[in-house]
Amino acid sequence: MTQLTDRMQEVERRIAEACERSGRKRDDVHVIAVTKYVSLQTAEEAYRLGLHHLGENRWQDAQRKWEAISGPEAEGQNGQAVWHFIGSLQTNKAKDVIGKFTYIHSLDRLSLAQAINKQASQLAIKVPCFIQVNISGEDSKHGLPPEQVRDFLAELRNYPHLQPVGLMTMAPYETEAQATRPIFRALRQLRDELNEQVALEQPLTELSMGMSNDFEVAIEEGATWIRLGTILVGKEG
């Protein structure tokens, strides 16, 4: 617990300094604690210490944690944790995830939009989604090419139970975090261009970008959600 508290305090200091450097308000940057590499016990401890936004990328790995923290059997915790699905979501897993995870950070194809919309319709909910964009162009990365996002957004009008809220990207791992700056800047510029060019029900306000190795640069370039695993909650096993 002491190690986790220490990491939380150090991360908070670095976030505050990045906000100050870039003239941003600290409240504009939200932290997702990525618990996929830690035990249920550590995830529960992180939640108890105030990390209420939790991120997972596979339902198979997340299920026990979700049930313990937010499920029907959870002791006095129902409804307080906010779950973010940050990995590539298979269409046949949408039925497991939708209704449990508030945010989907990896919308990148119409077949997935259809699956999410179908399940959300049955639950009578609207799901906030980030469109995943492959800014770097790496073959190993999921996401739409930037030039396809405009048309994709237009198609999403056919799925009324989806609410596009912003864009998400993953930068290449760089030894020097500053090397990721063009990736994050390009995502911010793309979001701003889309808001000007596409008639949206609501503007895209969010940017999900930045992880343990590069979150400070992402904040300086406009991130509103940063996804922190190892540097925040650690890594086990």
Steps between C-alpha positions, in 0.01 A plus 500: 500500500785737583660439161172563323440819698852620421452432129167682500657806663793501256272466197279778632803728538609433143149555362469831685838616368411403141175694531684801634755490218226492238264746666228243558270443795575189701130410502507467120721188517347172617697192604402147406672242722579212267469190716552231238844402633413491869306271731145542617634598841708783353212619283273513804764689696541752218124552499488547878779758477295710261588375152140464386566490125622149420620374164518147361557366152358145514168394650645161591756670725270776621199290600610407854607855576178649366289254698691570822500879468180578309297180470181409686701332777734795557478635852379859496694593187236467230482784254807691615774350285510613138634234268682573174552234235831596345593195291386377163143381550382194308146537371390180674621638834290816481216324680730438799646851514214737415306592810799433724765724345389862473753602235632316194836637387551279195220555249665449161258319268132500408447135594598589856278810494210278397570250779529773765187673375300177505591419859459861616158513337389194695617666821349838403832680552732719296867404503774766492765385252844615393594438138839332491732658246830353380689827477844336483403268213664200667371163382500377861254769609122479476295796388377687197736693276447873565361562153214252560373643827279768346295251296491259794352770722232567240408131496461497878185710463331171413570366850300715743614313811862604444630840605838588348675713763853521366802327352750250636846403384803305613842647430800281421717421801788746498802515730465877494139597572538824304511293181130422547397866486418507125263204546303666779499836327365341181213337690404831659512675163289225344237538772486875446471459123218248536308735725520765228425272204242247621148582613498324835221472754760595761859614444787262564650629825714211622848370419602163645876492460811457710621206706764439765791588274365815338201637693660835578554577131144387428367740764701784351341422162143492630423155645183492707534132597833331571528123540750409771594147596851413618596847619183530709374161618810297418540167322476156656581153380 
